[in-house]
Short mmCIF file of C-alpha atoms in Angstrom, two decimals:
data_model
loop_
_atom_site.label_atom_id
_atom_site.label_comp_id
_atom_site.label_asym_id
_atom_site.label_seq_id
_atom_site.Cartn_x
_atom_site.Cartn_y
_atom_site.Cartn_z
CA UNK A 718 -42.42 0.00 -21.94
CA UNK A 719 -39.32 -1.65 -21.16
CA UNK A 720 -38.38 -1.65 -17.53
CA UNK A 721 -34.84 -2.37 -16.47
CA UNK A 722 -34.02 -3.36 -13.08
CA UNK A 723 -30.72 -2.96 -10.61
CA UNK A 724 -30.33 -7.02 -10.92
CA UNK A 725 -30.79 -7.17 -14.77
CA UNK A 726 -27.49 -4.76 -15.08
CA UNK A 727 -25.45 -6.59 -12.35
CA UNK A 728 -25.77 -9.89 -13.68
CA UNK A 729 -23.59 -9.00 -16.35
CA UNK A 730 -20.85 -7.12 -14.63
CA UNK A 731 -17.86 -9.31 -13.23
CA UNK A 732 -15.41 -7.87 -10.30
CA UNK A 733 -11.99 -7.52 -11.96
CA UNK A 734 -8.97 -6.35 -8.70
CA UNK A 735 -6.48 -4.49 -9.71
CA UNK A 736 -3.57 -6.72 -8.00
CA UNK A 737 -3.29 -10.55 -8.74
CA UNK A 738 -2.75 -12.73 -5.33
CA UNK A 739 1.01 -12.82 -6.37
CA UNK A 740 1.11 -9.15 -6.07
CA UNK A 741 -0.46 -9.54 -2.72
CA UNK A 742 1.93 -11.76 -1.39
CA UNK A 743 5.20 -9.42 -2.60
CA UNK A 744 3.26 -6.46 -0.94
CA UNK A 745 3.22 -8.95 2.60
CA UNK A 746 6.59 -10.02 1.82
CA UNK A 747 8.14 -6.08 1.28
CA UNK A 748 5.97 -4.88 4.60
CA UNK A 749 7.95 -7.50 6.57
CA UNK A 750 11.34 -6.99 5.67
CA UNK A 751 10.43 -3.01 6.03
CA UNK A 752 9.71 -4.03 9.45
CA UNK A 753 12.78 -6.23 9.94
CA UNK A 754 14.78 -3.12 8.74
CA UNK A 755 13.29 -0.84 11.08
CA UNK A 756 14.06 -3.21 14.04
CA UNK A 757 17.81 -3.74 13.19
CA UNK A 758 18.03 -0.26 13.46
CA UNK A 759 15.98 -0.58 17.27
CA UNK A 760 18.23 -1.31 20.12
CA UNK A 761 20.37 0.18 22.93
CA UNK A 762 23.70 -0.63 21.27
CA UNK A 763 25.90 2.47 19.67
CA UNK A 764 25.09 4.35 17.48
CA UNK A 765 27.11 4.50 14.99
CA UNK A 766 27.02 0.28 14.75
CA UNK A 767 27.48 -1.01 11.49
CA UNK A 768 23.76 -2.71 12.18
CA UNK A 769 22.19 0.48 12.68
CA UNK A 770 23.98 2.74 9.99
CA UNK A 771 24.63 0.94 6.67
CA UNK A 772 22.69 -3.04 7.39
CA UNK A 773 19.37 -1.68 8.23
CA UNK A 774 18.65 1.30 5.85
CA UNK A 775 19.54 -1.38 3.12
CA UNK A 776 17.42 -3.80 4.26
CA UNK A 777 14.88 -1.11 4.53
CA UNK A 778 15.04 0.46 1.18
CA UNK A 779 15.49 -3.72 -0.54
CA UNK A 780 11.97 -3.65 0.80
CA UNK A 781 10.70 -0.70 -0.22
CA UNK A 782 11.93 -2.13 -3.43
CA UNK A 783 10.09 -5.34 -3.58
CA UNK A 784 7.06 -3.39 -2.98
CA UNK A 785 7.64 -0.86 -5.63
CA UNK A 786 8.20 -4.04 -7.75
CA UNK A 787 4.79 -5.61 -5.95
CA UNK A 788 2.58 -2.64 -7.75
CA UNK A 789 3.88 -2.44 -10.87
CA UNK A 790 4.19 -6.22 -11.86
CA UNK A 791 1.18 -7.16 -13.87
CA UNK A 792 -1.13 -9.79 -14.07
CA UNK A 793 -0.75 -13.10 -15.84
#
């Protein structure tokens, strides 16, 4: 009777992502000042620098910010 191929069903399906490239490019944006964090707090200096005890952990949790603000914003 009536046969229905694999390429008859595809043809009408479209890829939707999840994340728009904006979201992308917060998500890049928050991974590199995590990492910027994490190396102000690198170093052989003391340790209880001003650098190492207040600067970086809020550098490091501004990022983890902006990418807690990367997966929730939603598309246009």
């Amino acid at each position: 009777m009536a046969k229905k191929t694999i390429s008859e069903n595809t043809e009408n399906r479209q890829v939707y992502f999840i994340f728009d490239k904006s979201n992308y490019r917060l998500m890049l944006i928050s991974i590199a000042v995590v990492v910027i964090g994490f190396a102000l707090m690198a170093g052989d200096t003391d340790i209880y620098d001003f650098r190492k005890t207040v600067l970086a952990p809020i550098v490091v949790l501004i990022g983890f910010t902006i990418g807690f603000f990367a997966i929730l914003k939603k598309r246009k």
